[in-house]
Amino acid sequence: MKKRALSLLLILVLVISTLYARPVNAGQSKGIEEYREVLASVESSGELPAKFDLRDYGLVTPKRNQGKYGTCWAFATIAALESNALVKGYGEYNLSERYLAWCAKHIIDTDNSNIAGEGISTSAAEWYNGGSASIAGYSLMNGLGIGLESEYPYKDIIHDIYSDCIGKEVFRCSRVSSVSRNDETAIKYAVMKYGAAVTSIRSASDTSKIFSNRNHSYYMSEDWYRNNKSKLSGGHVLVIIGWDDYYSRTNFATPAPKDGAWIVKNSGGLNYSYISYCNYIDPTYDQLVYSFEVAPVETYDWLYTYDGGIGLTEVKSTNDIAISFKANSDETLTGVAVKLEGKTQATIKVYNNTASVESINENNCIHTETVSLTENGYQTLQFSNGVNVSANDDIFVTVHFFNPVTYYIDNEWRSGTITSHASANPNETFIKKNNGSWEDLVNYGKANACIKVLARNGHNRRPLTLNNSHLTISNSKEATIDLSWKEVEGATTYEIYRKAEGEWKYTLLKIVDSTTLKYSDTKLTLGKKYTYK
């Protein structure tokens, strides 16, 4: 894979703008390099530390209060997204809980996908009360961007957003990973790798035996749950930011069976609390813990997808799925997003001039790539190079999993006041049967496979890097920001841009030649935030 940086000028004046911007508060160090060293050590050794706290590295944004509304799920999801932005080097952002809460529970026909009339709606007048991290995740993966608090302030939570939803997003979501709430090791790794993970606990009218006000700790035993169901009063969603294996079992209102606790960030009442590793998992609640990954808005201009809802049905032991579509314009396909359970490798093939499953022909295969899938959940698999297609081309994309996996298809679904709207037409998505033949999922009703294809406008566009930013920013002196970046193959010059807090556009600071990989910005004001690219 060729290396890329933030904003570079190539020969023939070909501009690649990846917009990997990172706000930095002059005079404040984030400690991200120390964090990356710890993560690298864990990934190489496989040994997790007994205690870890994202706050130690400046990778947790300030606590925010949900007030009297049932939006804890949106606050926890946003907190996880903000921490992931810090972990990836994009900097500190104040993202909008209201934007996520409203958009995730209303049908939004975004201008970046072919989903129309699909999504989630609620018949409840108070749409802002109730939700889940899974609802948030599916909405984000369906093309919903992530807006800023300054654009959609929470103080206006009860007011609708409507037309203001489109065009002001600062991030997209490229991954929603999930692990079992019983898997301590997997949760720890998710917290460390992605910067926080979202979980939930049960609320109760009497918490004297499950919550310690003195120690800010929570532990509900299975016995308490079974004997006090009448006292349960809903749930609360929190974000895990660390853990402590040595946290004493006696620090809970009722002693837990063993030491150890999750460190959680709250959106109501206390800022931070501890939840016992042994906390009983209510079988009626979500059994998964979620982590999220942000990506630049420019990751894709268009999302070819048909699975717009959350009415998911599992399909066991599947090896092959496919999606068919007609290209909107001259564009570059840059990757595929899929939702599954199971770790495996997969081969992705892109066919052109393939209007139906019957016309698949290896002579029409224009791209083949093998990728690894290492986590459960919805994840984006990028191509090593973009695949050019032209307007009105008939495209067919297949994904073959080396090992059988549990895959998901989307269909119509209703639960309480929530409706997940879905639709399906012939020749959209397919699944391969045991006899080797492709079956159109329209045969199952309003059903489509959870598969999406990412596209960028124009030919010869590169897939954007979705992992850590190629731009590194440090703050070794007061009112001075030091920038450094990785060398980009083929670059002749690098352009350094800056935008100060309150400004709407970037200012060109300097153009340097290809042998220069660093720059120091000294004309700053202490306490002011700056964004660079």
PDB file of C-alpha atoms in Angstrom, residues 104-266:
ATOM      1  CA  ALA A 104     -30.762   7.852  14.735  1.00  0.00           C
ATOM      2  CA  LYS A 105     -34.515   7.787  15.456  1.00  0.00           C
ATOM      3  CA  HIS A 106     -35.799   9.556  12.347  1.00  0.00           C
ATOM      4  CA  ILE A 107     -35.691   8.492   8.715  1.00  0.00           C
ATOM      5  CA  ILE A 108     -32.936  10.571   7.120  1.00  0.00           C
ATOM      6  CA  ASP A 109     -32.594  10.231   3.355  1.00  0.00           C
ATOM      7  CA  THR A 110     -28.980  11.337   3.270  1.00  0.00           C
ATOM      8  CA  ASP A 111     -27.456  12.625   0.065  1.00  0.00           C
ATOM      9  CA  ASN A 112     -24.594  10.102   0.179  1.00  0.00           C
ATOM     10  CA  SER A 113     -26.364   6.745  -0.259  1.00  0.00           C
ATOM     11  CA  ASN A 114     -29.094   5.037  -2.254  1.00  0.00           C
ATOM     12  CA  ILE A 115     -31.142   4.226   0.860  1.00  0.00           C
ATOM     13  CA  ALA A 116     -34.465   6.040   0.576  1.00  0.00           C
ATOM     14  CA  GLY A 117     -37.276   5.796   3.105  1.00  0.00           C
ATOM     15  CA  GLU A 118     -35.363   3.283   5.228  1.00  0.00           C
ATOM     16  CA  GLY A 119     -34.186   3.674   8.793  1.00  0.00           C
ATOM     17  CA  ILE A 120     -35.642   3.989  12.252  1.00  0.00           C
ATOM     18  CA  SER A 121     -38.654   5.983  13.364  1.00  0.00           C
ATOM     19  CA  THR A 122     -40.521   6.282  16.649  1.00  0.00           C
ATOM     20  CA  SER A 123     -44.183   6.873  17.366  1.00  0.00           C
ATOM     21  CA  ALA A 124     -43.316   8.347  20.760  1.00  0.00           C
ATOM     22  CA  ALA A 125     -43.765  12.109  21.042  1.00  0.00           C
ATOM     23  CA  GLU A 126     -40.680  12.313  23.266  1.00  0.00           C
ATOM     24  CA  TRP A 127     -38.282  10.805  20.753  1.00  0.00           C
ATOM     25  CA  TYR A 128     -35.317  11.847  22.904  1.00  0.00           C
ATOM     26  CA  ASN A 129     -36.177   9.345  25.657  1.00  0.00           C
ATOM     27  CA  GLY A 130     -34.775   5.879  25.007  1.00  0.00           C
ATOM     28  CA  GLY A 131     -32.351   4.283  22.599  1.00  0.00           C
ATOM     29  CA  SER A 132     -29.282   2.060  22.467  1.00  0.00           C
ATOM     30  CA  ALA A 133     -25.708   1.912  21.285  1.00  0.00           C
ATOM     31  CA  SER A 134     -26.723  -0.624  18.636  1.00  0.00           C
ATOM     32  CA  ILE A 135     -29.293   1.795  17.168  1.00  0.00           C
ATOM     33  CA  ALA A 136     -26.629   4.492  17.109  1.00  0.00           C
ATOM     34  CA  GLY A 137     -24.120   2.175  15.461  1.00  0.00           C
ATOM     35  CA  TYR A 138     -26.365   1.029  12.628  1.00  0.00           C
ATOM     36  CA  SER A 139     -27.413   4.605  11.874  1.00  0.00           C
ATOM     37  CA  LEU A 140     -23.787   5.726  11.730  1.00  0.00           C
ATOM     38  CA  MET A 141     -22.770   2.877   9.434  1.00  0.00           C
ATOM     39  CA  ASN A 142     -25.691   3.676   7.129  1.00  0.00           C
ATOM     40  CA  GLY A 143     -24.022   6.928   6.157  1.00  0.00           C
ATOM     41  CA  LEU A 144     -25.062   9.263   8.981  1.00  0.00           C
ATOM     42  CA  GLY A 145     -22.224  11.661   9.695  1.00  0.00           C
ATOM     43  CA  ILE A 146     -21.246  13.015  13.096  1.00  0.00           C
ATOM     44  CA  GLY A 147     -21.953  16.681  13.798  1.00  0.00           C
ATOM     45  CA  LEU A 148     -20.504  19.232  16.207  1.00  0.00           C
ATOM     46  CA  GLU A 149     -22.075  20.415  19.448  1.00  0.00           C
ATOM     47  CA  SER A 150     -21.632  24.003  18.268  1.00  0.00           C
ATOM     48  CA  GLU A 151     -23.896  23.264  15.295  1.00  0.00           C
ATOM     49  CA  TYR A 152     -26.493  21.194  17.173  1.00  0.00           C
ATOM     50  CA  PRO A 153     -26.404  22.224  20.857  1.00  0.00           C
ATOM     51  CA  TYR A 154     -27.904  19.893  23.433  1.00  0.00           C
ATOM     52  CA  LYS A 155     -29.728  22.764  25.127  1.00  0.00           C
ATOM     53  CA  ASP A 156     -32.175  22.569  22.185  1.00  0.00           C
ATOM     54  CA  ILE A 157     -32.670  18.813  22.614  1.00  0.00           C
ATOM     55  CA  ILE A 158     -36.463  18.837  22.283  1.00  0.00           C
ATOM     56  CA  HIS A 159     -36.364  20.751  18.997  1.00  0.00           C
ATOM     57  CA  ASP A 160     -36.261  18.870  15.715  1.00  0.00           C
ATOM     58  CA  ILE A 161     -33.333  19.147  13.335  1.00  0.00           C
ATOM     59  CA  TYR A 162     -34.732  18.217   9.899  1.00  0.00           C
ATOM     60  CA  SER A 163     -32.957  19.906   6.989  1.00  0.00           C
ATOM     61  CA  ASP A 164     -30.008  20.959   9.138  1.00  0.00           C
ATOM     62  CA  CYS A 165     -28.886  17.321   9.278  1.00  0.00           C
ATOM     63  CA  ILE A 166     -26.955  17.271   6.059  1.00  0.00           C
ATOM     64  CA  GLY A 167     -23.639  18.796   5.107  1.00  0.00           C
ATOM     65  CA  LYS A 168     -22.039  19.905   8.385  1.00  0.00           C
ATOM     66  CA  GLU A 169     -20.616  16.619   9.626  1.00  0.00           C
ATOM     67  CA  VAL A 170     -16.983  16.372  10.734  1.00  0.00           C
ATOM     68  CA  PHE A 171     -16.608  12.575  10.848  1.00  0.00           C
ATOM     69  CA  ARG A 172     -18.040   9.326   9.591  1.00  0.00           C
ATOM     70  CA  CYS A 173     -18.062   5.990  11.405  1.00  0.00           C
ATOM     71  CA  SER A 174     -15.995   3.261   9.758  1.00  0.00           C
ATOM     72  CA  ARG A 175     -16.412   0.462  12.309  1.00  0.00           C
ATOM     73  CA  VAL A 176     -18.802  -0.716  15.030  1.00  0.00           C
ATOM     74  CA  SER A 177     -17.168  -3.664  16.781  1.00  0.00           C
ATOM     75  CA  SER A 178     -18.896  -5.805  19.383  1.00  0.00           C
ATOM     76  CA  VAL A 179     -17.705  -8.249  22.040  1.00  0.00           C
ATOM     77  CA  SER A 180     -19.507 -10.269  24.682  1.00  0.00           C
ATOM     78  CA  ARG A 181     -20.062  -8.560  28.030  1.00  0.00           C
ATOM     79  CA  ASN A 182     -18.650 -11.720  29.627  1.00  0.00           C
ATOM     80  CA  ASP A 183     -15.309 -11.459  27.825  1.00  0.00           C
ATOM     81  CA  GLU A 184     -13.076  -9.334  30.096  1.00  0.00           C
ATOM     82  CA  THR A 185     -10.003  -9.665  27.878  1.00  0.00           C
ATOM     83  CA  ALA A 186     -11.829  -8.651  24.693  1.00  0.00           C
ATOM     84  CA  ILE A 187     -13.386  -5.623  26.413  1.00  0.00           C
ATOM     85  CA  LYS A 188     -10.014  -4.488  27.759  1.00  0.00           C
ATOM     86  CA  TYR A 189      -8.421  -4.761  24.351  1.00  0.00           C
ATOM     87  CA  ALA A 190     -11.313  -2.837  22.756  1.00  0.00           C
ATOM     88  CA  VAL A 191     -10.983  -0.037  25.336  1.00  0.00           C
ATOM     89  CA  MET A 192      -7.259   0.214  24.765  1.00  0.00           C
ATOM     90  CA  LYS A 193      -7.337  -0.077  20.970  1.00  0.00           C
ATOM     91  CA  TYR A 194     -10.363   2.083  20.151  1.00  0.00           C
ATOM     92  CA  GLY A 195     -10.478   4.414  23.137  1.00  0.00           C
ATOM     93  CA  ALA A 196     -13.523   3.442  25.239  1.00  0.00           C
ATOM     94  CA  ALA A 197     -16.331   0.898  24.887  1.00  0.00           C
ATOM     95  CA  VAL A 198     -20.054   1.295  25.495  1.00  0.00           C
ATOM     96  CA  THR A 199     -21.927  -0.881  27.986  1.00  0.00           C
ATOM     97  CA  SER A 200     -25.112  -0.748  30.068  1.00  0.00           C
ATOM     98  CA  ILE A 201     -26.347  -1.461  33.585  1.00  0.00           C
ATOM     99  CA  ARG A 202     -29.800  -1.744  35.173  1.00  0.00           C
ATOM    100  CA  SER A 203     -31.346   1.122  37.108  1.00  0.00           C
ATOM    101  CA  ALA A 204     -33.425   0.516  40.218  1.00  0.00           C
ATOM    102  CA  SER A 205     -35.705   2.417  42.579  1.00  0.00           C
ATOM    103  CA  ASP A 206     -33.647   1.202  45.556  1.00  0.00           C
ATOM    104  CA  THR A 207     -29.887   1.075  44.949  1.00  0.00           C
ATOM    105  CA  SER A 208     -28.734   0.748  48.567  1.00  0.00           C
ATOM    106  CA  LYS A 209     -27.470  -2.812  47.994  1.00  0.00           C
ATOM    107  CA  ILE A 210     -26.020  -2.300  44.515  1.00  0.00           C
ATOM    108  CA  PHE A 211     -24.472   1.179  44.530  1.00  0.00           C
ATOM    109  CA  SER A 212     -21.976   2.614  46.999  1.00  0.00           C
ATOM    110  CA  ASN A 213     -22.262   6.406  47.189  1.00  0.00           C
ATOM    111  CA  ARG A 214     -19.059   6.511  49.182  1.00  0.00           C
ATOM    112  CA  ASN A 215     -16.950   4.688  46.614  1.00  0.00           C
ATOM    113  CA  HIS A 216     -18.978   5.502  43.509  1.00  0.00           C
ATOM    114  CA  SER A 217     -19.148   1.798  42.721  1.00  0.00           C
ATOM    115  CA  TYR A 218     -21.831  -0.493  41.273  1.00  0.00           C
ATOM    116  CA  TYR A 219     -22.330  -4.226  41.633  1.00  0.00           C
ATOM    117  CA  MET A 220     -25.578  -6.124  41.149  1.00  0.00           C
ATOM    118  CA  SER A 221     -25.492  -9.808  42.029  1.00  0.00           C
ATOM    119  CA  GLU A 222     -27.645 -12.429  40.330  1.00  0.00           C
ATOM    120  CA  ASP A 223     -29.430 -13.098  43.621  1.00  0.00           C
ATOM    121  CA  TRP A 224     -30.283  -9.398  44.047  1.00  0.00           C
ATOM    122  CA  TYR A 225     -31.584  -9.293  40.460  1.00  0.00           C
ATOM    123  CA  ARG A 226     -33.824 -12.324  40.851  1.00  0.00           C
ATOM    124  CA  ASN A 227     -35.208 -11.227  44.254  1.00  0.00           C
ATOM    125  CA  ASN A 228     -35.734  -7.550  43.424  1.00  0.00           C
ATOM    126  CA  LYS A 229     -37.093  -7.404  39.888  1.00  0.00           C
ATOM    127  CA  SER A 230     -39.923  -5.168  41.047  1.00  0.00           C
ATOM    128  CA  LYS A 231     -37.350  -2.500  41.945  1.00  0.00           C
ATOM    129  CA  LEU A 232     -35.794  -2.391  38.458  1.00  0.00           C
ATOM    130  CA  SER A 233     -36.596   0.811  36.600  1.00  0.00           C
ATOM    131  CA  GLY A 234     -34.924   0.670  33.206  1.00  0.00           C
ATOM    132  CA  GLY A 235     -31.302   0.860  32.194  1.00  0.00           C
ATOM    133  CA  HIS A 236     -28.407   3.249  31.876  1.00  0.00           C
ATOM    134  CA  VAL A 237     -25.719   3.297  29.175  1.00  0.00           C
ATOM    135  CA  LEU A 238     -22.135   4.182  30.117  1.00  0.00           C
ATOM    136  CA  VAL A 239     -18.747   4.272  28.460  1.00  0.00           C
ATOM    137  CA  ILE A 240     -15.832   2.203  29.783  1.00  0.00           C
ATOM    138  CA  ILE A 241     -12.565   4.185  29.763  1.00  0.00           C
ATOM    139  CA  GLY A 242     -10.327   1.798  31.709  1.00  0.00           C
ATOM    140  CA  TRP A 243     -10.051  -0.924  34.325  1.00  0.00           C
ATOM    141  CA  ASP A 244      -8.388  -1.823  37.630  1.00  0.00           C
ATOM    142  CA  ASP A 245      -7.808  -5.491  38.446  1.00  0.00           C
ATOM    143  CA  TYR A 246      -6.883  -4.514  42.023  1.00  0.00           C
ATOM    144  CA  TYR A 247     -10.055  -2.579  42.831  1.00  0.00           C
ATOM    145  CA  SER A 248     -11.206  -4.213  46.066  1.00  0.00           C
ATOM    146  CA  ARG A 249     -14.309  -6.369  46.081  1.00  0.00           C
ATOM    147  CA  THR A 250     -15.193  -4.754  49.424  1.00  0.00           C
ATOM    148  CA  ASN A 251     -15.556  -1.320  47.821  1.00  0.00           C
ATOM    149  CA  PHE A 252     -19.013  -2.267  46.561  1.00  0.00           C
ATOM    150  CA  ALA A 253     -22.247  -1.876  48.544  1.00  0.00           C
ATOM    151  CA  THR A 254     -22.412  -5.680  48.607  1.00  0.00           C
ATOM    152  CA  PRO A 255     -18.975  -7.330  48.364  1.00  0.00           C
ATOM    153  CA  ALA A 256     -18.335  -8.831  44.934  1.00  0.00           C
ATOM    154  CA  PRO A 257     -16.976 -12.384  44.490  1.00  0.00           C
ATOM    155  CA  LYS A 258     -13.571 -11.047  43.383  1.00  0.00           C
ATOM    156  CA  ASP A 259     -11.528  -7.870  43.015  1.00  0.00           C
ATOM    157  CA  GLY A 260     -11.575  -5.842  39.815  1.00  0.00           C
ATOM    158  CA  ALA A 261     -13.698  -3.147  38.205  1.00  0.00           C
ATOM    159  CA  TRP A 262     -14.337  -1.221  35.026  1.00  0.00           C
ATOM    160  CA  ILE A 263     -13.739   2.527  35.180  1.00  0.00           C
ATOM    161  CA  VAL A 264     -16.708   4.228  33.524  1.00  0.00           C
ATOM    162  CA  LYS A 265     -17.532   7.748  32.403  1.00  0.00           C
ATOM    163  CA  ASN A 266     -21.059   8.834  33.230  1.00  0.00           C
TER     164      ASN A 266
END
